[in-house]
Short mmCIF file of C-alpha atoms and ligand atoms in Angstrom, two decimals:
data_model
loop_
_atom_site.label_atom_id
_atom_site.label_comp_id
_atom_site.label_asym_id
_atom_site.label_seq_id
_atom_site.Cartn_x
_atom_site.Cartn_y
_atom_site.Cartn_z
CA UNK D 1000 4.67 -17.94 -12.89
CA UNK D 1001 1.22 -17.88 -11.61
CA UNK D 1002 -0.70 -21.37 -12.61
CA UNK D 1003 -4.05 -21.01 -14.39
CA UNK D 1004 -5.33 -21.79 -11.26
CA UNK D 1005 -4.16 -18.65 -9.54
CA UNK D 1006 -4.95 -16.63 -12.83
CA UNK D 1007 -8.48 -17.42 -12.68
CA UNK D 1008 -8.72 -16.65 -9.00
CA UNK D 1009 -7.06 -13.36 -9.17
CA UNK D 1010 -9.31 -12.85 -12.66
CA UNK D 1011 -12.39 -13.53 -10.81
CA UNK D 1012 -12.17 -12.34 -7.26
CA UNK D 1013 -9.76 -9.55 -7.42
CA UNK D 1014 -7.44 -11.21 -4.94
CA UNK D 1015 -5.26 -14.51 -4.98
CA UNK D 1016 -2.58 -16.01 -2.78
CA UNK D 1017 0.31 -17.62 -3.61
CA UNK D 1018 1.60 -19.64 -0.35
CA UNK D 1019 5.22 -20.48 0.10
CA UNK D 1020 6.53 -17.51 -2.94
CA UNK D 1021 9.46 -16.45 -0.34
CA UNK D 1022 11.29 -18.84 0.85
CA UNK D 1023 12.21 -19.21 4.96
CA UNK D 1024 15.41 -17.39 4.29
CA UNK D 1025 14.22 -15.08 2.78
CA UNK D 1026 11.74 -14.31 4.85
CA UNK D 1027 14.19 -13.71 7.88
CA UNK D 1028 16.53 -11.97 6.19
CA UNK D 1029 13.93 -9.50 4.65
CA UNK D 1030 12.72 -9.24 8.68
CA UNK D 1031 15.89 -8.75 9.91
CA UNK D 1032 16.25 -5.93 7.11
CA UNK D 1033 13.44 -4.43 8.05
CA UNK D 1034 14.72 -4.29 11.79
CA UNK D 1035 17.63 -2.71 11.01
CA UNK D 1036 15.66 -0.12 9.04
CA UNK D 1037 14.21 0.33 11.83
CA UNK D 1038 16.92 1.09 14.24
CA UNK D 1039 18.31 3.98 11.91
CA UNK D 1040 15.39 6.14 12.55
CA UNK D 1041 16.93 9.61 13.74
CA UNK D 1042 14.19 10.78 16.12
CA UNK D 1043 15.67 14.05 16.87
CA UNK D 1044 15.09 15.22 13.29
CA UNK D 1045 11.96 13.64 11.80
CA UNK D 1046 8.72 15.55 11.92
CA UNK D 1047 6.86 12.57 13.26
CA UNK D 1048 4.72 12.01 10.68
CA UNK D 1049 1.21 9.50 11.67
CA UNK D 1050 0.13 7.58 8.63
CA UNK D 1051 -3.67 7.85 9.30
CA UNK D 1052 -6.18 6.57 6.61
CA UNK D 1053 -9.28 8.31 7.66
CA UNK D 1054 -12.14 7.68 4.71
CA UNK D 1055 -12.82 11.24 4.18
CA UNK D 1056 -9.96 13.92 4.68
CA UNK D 1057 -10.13 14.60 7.92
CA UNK D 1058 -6.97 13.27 9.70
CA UNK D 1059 -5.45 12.12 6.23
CA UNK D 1060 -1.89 12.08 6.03
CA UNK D 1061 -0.86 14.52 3.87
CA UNK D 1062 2.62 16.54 4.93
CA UNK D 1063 5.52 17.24 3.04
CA UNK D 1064 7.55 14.23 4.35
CA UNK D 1065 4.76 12.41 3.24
CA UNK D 1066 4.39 14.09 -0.09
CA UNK D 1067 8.04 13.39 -0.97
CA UNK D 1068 8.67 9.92 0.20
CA UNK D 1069 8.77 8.80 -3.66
CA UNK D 1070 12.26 8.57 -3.45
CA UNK D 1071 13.40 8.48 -0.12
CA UNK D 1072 13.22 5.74 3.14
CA UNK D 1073 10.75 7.73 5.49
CA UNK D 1074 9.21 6.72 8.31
CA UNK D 1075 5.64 7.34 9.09
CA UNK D 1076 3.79 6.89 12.88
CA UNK D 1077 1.40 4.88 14.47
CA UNK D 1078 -1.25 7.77 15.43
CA UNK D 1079 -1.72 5.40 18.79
CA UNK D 1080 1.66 5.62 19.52
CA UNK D 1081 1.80 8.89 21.23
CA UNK D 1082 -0.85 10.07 24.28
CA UNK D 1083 -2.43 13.38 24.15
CA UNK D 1084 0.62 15.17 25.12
CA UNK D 1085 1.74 14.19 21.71
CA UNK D 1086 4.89 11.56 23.60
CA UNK D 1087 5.80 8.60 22.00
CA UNK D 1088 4.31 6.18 24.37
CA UNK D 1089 6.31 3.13 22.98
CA UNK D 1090 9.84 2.52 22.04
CA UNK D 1091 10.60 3.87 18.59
CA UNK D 1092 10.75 0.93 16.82
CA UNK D 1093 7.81 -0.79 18.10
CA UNK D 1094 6.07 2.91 16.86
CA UNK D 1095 5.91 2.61 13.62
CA UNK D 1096 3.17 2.04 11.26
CA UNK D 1097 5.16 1.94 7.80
CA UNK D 1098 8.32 3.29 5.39
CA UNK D 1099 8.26 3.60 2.22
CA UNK D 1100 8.15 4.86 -0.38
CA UNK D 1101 11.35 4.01 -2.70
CA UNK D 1102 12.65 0.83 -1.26
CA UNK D 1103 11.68 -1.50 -4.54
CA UNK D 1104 15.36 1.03 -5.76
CA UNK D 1105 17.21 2.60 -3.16
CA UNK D 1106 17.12 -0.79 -0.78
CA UNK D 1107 19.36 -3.70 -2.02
CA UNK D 1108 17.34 -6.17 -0.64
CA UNK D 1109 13.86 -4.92 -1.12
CA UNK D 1110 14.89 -4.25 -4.64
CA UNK D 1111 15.92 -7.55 -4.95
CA UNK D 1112 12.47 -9.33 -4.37
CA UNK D 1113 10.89 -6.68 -6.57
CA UNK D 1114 12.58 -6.19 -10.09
CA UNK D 1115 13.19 -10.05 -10.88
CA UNK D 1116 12.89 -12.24 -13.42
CA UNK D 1117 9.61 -13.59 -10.91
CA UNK D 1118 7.81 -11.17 -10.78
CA UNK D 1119 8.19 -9.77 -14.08
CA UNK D 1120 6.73 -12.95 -15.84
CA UNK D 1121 3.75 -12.66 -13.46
CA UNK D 1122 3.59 -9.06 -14.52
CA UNK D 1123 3.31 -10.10 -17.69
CA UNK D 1124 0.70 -12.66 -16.88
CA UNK D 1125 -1.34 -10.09 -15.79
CA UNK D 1126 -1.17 -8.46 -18.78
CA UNK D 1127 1.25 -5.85 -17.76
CA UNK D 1128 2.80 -4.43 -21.42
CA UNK D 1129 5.57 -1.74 -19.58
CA UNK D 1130 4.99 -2.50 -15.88
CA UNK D 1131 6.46 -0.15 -14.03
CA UNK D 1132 7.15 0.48 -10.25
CA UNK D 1133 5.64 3.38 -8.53
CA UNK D 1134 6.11 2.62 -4.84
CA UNK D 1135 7.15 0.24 -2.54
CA UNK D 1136 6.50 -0.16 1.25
CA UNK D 1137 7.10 -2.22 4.57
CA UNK D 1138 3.85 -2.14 6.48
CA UNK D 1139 4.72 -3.00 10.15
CA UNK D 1140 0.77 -3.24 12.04
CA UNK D 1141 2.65 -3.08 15.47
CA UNK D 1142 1.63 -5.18 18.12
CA UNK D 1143 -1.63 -3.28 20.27
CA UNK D 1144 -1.29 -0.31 18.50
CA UNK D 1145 -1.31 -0.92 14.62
CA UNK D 1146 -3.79 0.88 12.80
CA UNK D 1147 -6.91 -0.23 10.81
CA UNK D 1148 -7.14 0.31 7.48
CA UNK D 1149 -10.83 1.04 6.20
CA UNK D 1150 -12.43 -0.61 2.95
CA UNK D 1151 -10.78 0.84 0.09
CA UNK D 1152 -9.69 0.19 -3.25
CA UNK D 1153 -6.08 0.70 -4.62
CA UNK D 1154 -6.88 2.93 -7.71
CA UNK D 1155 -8.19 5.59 -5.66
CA UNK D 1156 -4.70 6.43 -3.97
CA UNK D 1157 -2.98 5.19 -7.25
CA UNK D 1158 -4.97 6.57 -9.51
CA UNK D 1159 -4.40 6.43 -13.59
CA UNK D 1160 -6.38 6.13 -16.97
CA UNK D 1161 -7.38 3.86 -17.32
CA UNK D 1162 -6.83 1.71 -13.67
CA UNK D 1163 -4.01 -0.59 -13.92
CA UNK D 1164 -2.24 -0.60 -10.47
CA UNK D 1165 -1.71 -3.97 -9.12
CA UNK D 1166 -0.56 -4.69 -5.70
CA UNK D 1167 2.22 -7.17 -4.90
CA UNK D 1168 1.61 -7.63 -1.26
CA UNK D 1169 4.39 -9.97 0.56
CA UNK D 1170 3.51 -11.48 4.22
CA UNK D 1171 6.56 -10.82 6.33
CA UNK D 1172 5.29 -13.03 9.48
CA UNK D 1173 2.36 -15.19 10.00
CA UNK D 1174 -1.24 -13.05 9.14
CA UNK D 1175 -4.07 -13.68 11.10
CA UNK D 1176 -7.33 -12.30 12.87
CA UNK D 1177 -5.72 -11.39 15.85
CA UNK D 1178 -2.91 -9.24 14.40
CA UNK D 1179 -5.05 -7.70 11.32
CA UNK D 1180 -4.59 -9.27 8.52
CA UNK D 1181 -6.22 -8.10 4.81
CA UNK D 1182 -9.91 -8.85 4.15
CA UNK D 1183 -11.13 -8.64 0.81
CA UNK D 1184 -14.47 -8.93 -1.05
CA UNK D 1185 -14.53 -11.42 -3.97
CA UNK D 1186 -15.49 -10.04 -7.23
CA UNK D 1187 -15.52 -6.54 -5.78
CA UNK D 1188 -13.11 -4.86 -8.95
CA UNK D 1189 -16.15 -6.83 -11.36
CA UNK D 1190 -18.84 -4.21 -9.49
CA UNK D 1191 -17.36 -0.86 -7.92
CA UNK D 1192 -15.43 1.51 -10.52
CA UNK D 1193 -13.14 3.77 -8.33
CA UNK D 1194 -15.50 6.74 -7.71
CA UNK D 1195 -12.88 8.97 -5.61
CA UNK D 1196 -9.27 9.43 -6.03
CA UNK D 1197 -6.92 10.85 -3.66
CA UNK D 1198 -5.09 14.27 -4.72
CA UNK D 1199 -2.77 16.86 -3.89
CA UNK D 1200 -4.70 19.65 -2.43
CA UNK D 1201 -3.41 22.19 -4.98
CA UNK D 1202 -5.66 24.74 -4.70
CA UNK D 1203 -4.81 25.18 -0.72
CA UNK D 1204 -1.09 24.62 -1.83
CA UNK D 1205 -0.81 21.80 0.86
CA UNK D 1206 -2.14 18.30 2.03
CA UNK D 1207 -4.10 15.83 0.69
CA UNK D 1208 -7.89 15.13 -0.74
CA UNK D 1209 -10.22 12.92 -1.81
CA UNK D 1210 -12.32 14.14 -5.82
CA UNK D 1211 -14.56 13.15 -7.84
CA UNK D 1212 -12.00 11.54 -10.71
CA UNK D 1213 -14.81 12.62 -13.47
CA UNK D 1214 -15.47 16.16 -12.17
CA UNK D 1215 -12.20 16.69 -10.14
CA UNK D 1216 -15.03 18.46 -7.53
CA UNK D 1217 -14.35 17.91 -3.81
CA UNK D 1218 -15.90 14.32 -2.40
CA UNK D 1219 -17.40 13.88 0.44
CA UNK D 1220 -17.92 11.19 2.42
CA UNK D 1221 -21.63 9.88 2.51
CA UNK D 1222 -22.22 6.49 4.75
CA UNK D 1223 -26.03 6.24 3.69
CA UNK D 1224 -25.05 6.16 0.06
CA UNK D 1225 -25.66 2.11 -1.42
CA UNK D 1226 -21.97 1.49 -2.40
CA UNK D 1227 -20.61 3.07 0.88
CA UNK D 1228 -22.78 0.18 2.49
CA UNK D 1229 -21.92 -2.36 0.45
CA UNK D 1230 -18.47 -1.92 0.66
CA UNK D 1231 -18.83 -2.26 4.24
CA UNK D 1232 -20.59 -4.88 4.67
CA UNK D 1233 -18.82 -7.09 7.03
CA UNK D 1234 -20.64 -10.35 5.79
CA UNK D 1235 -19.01 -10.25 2.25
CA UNK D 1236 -15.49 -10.16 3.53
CA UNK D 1237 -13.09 -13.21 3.34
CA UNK D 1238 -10.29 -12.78 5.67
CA UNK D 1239 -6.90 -13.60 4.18
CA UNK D 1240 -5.05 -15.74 7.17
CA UNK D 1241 -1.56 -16.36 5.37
CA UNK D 1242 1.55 -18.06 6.82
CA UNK D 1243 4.54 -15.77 6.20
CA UNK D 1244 6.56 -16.11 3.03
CA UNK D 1245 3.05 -16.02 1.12
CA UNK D 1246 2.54 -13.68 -2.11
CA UNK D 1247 -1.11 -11.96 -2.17
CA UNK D 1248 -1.72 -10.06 -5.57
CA UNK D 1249 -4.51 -7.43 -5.18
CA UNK D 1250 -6.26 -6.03 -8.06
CA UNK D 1251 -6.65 -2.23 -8.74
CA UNK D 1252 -10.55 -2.09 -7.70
CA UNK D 1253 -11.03 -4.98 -5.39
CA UNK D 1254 -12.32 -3.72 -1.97
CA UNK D 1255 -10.02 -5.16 0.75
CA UNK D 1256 -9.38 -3.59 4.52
CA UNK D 1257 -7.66 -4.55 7.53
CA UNK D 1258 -8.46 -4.48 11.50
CA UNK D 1259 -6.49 -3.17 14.12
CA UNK D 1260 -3.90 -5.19 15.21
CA UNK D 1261 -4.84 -6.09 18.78
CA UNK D 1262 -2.78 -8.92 19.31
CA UNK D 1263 1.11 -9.19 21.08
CA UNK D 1264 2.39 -9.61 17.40
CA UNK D 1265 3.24 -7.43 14.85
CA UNK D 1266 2.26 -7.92 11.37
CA UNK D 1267 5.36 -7.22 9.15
CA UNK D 1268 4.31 -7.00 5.41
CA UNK D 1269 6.06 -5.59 2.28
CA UNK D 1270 4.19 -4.25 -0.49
CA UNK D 1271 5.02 -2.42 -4.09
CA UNK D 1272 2.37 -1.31 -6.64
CA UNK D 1273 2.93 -2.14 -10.30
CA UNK D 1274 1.00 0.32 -13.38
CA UNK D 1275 1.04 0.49 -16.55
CA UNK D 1276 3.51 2.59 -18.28
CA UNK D 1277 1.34 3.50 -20.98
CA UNK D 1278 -1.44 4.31 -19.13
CA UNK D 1279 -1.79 8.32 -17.63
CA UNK D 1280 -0.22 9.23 -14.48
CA UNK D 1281 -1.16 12.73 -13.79
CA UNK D 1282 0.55 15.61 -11.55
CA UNK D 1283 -2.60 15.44 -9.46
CA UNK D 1284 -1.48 11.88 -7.85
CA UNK D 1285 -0.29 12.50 -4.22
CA UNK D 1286 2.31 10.43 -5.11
CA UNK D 1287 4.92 12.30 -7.73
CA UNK D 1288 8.47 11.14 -8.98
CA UNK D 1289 11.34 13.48 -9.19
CA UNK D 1290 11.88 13.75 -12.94
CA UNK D 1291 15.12 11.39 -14.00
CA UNK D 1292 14.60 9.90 -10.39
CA UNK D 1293 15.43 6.78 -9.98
CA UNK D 1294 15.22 5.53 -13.60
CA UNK D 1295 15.82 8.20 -16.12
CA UNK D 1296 13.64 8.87 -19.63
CA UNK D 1297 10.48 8.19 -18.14
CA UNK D 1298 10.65 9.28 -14.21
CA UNK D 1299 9.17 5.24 -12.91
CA UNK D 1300 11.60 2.12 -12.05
CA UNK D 1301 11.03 -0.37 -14.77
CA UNK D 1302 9.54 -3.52 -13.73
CA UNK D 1303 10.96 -5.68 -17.21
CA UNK D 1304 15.05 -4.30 -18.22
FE1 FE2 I 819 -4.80 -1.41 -0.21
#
């Protein structure tokens, strides 16, 4: 249970943490579970997929291994880990930027941390009435190499109607400045609706785009426009340096980011996004579950049994 404390700050700014949620066993054993995730990569068969999160499409992940990770353990690439030759330049492991996206079912103990009797009554704090599951993911920010991720806002990669996706967002190891952790900007989901949402490109028949969610026109990025600004503006970010074992809930609409990780350390994180079940999920999300995959009548895990 969150205390009113935490409410309020989540209700407010968009963002709260909750120190200590995981305990120290926990924490190594969901590590060491991550490691060995890690070590079952077959190299010889994946299509070495980057997970790149450029702010217009260019670059933009958008594959078929990407496009059905819903229900699978994939792993996706640094884009620094390989020189222009296209070689790995790093040892496998130490080469990838995430995997996801159906651990919160098909991964004991990621599932285990997810659908619990925890986190369900903090669902329902947030005022979750069928909370459901849509993906889950360990985010790795490698030592050197790990990618930024530019100011953004959850609802525009999980989009519905009307916004409800909440982000459970677990640190793994210790987050700071030097190995990129989040940033956020208080009170951001009280100003900025989600003006772009990111789409299968259906009319090419492949990858991924950003649209207008009214129109469903293509969007384009535009730096001189007044929100682009403002949700860059450096000066109205608070950085979010965690100890790991710390719980950081992230609001559908709350701009947040995070650097490069330039530092010796990696950043291990997991992460799984909550919506609403009543609330529309549309065959235009990037993101699509196999129908009676993983939970039967209505295609997304169950948060509350
Ligand atoms: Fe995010």
């Amino acid at each position: 249970m969150l205390s009113s404390v935490e409410l309020n700050k989540f209700n407010d700014e968009g963002c709260v943490v909750i120190e200590n949620f995981l305990s120290k066993e926990q924490v190594s054993e969901l590590v060491q579970e991550a490691d060995r995730l890690l070590a079952q990569i077959d190299i010889k068969t994946h299509p070495l997929t980057k997970f790149s999160t450029a702010e217009d499409d260019d670059n933009h992940v958008g594959d078929k291994y990407f496009l059905e990770s819903s229900d699978r353990i994939h792993y996706f690439f640094e884009v620094e880990a390989f020189d222009e030759d296209g070689k790995l330049t790093k040892p496998v492991e130490k080469a990838i930027n995430k995997i996801g996206h159906g651990l919160h079912f098909l991964n004991e103990k990621y599932s285990a941390i997810t659908i619990n009797e925890r986190i369900s009554s903090i669902a329902r704090q947030l005022k979750f009435h069928d909370p459901r599951v849509l993906q889950s993911m360990l985010i790795l920010k490698q030592p050197e190499i790990g990618g930024k991720v530019p100011s953004h806002q959850d609802g525009e990669f999980l989009f519905t109607e009307p916004q409800s996706c909440i982000g459970f967002w677990f640190a793994l190891e210790d987050c700071t400045v030097d190995n990129g952790c989040l940033s956020f900007i208080p009170g951001s989901h009280k100003v900025f609706p989600v003006e772009k949402r990111f789409v299968k490109d259906l009319k090419k028949g492949s990858g991924t785009k950003f649209v207008d969610p009214k129109t469903l026109e293509d969007w384009s990025l535009d730096t001189s426009s007044e929100s682009y600004i403002q949700k860059n503006d450096e000066s109205q970010f608070v950085k979010v340096e965690i100890p790991a074992g710390s719980l950081v809930l992230i609001h559908n609409s709350v701009v947040h980011k995070s650097e490069k990780n330039t530092s010796g350390k990696s950043r291990y994180a997991y992460t799984f996004h909550c919506i609403e079940g009543t609330a529309k999920y549309d065959e235009l999300n990037w993101l699509q579950i196999p129908p009676n995959n993983p939970s039967g009548t209505s295609q997304i895990t169950k948060l509350c049994t």
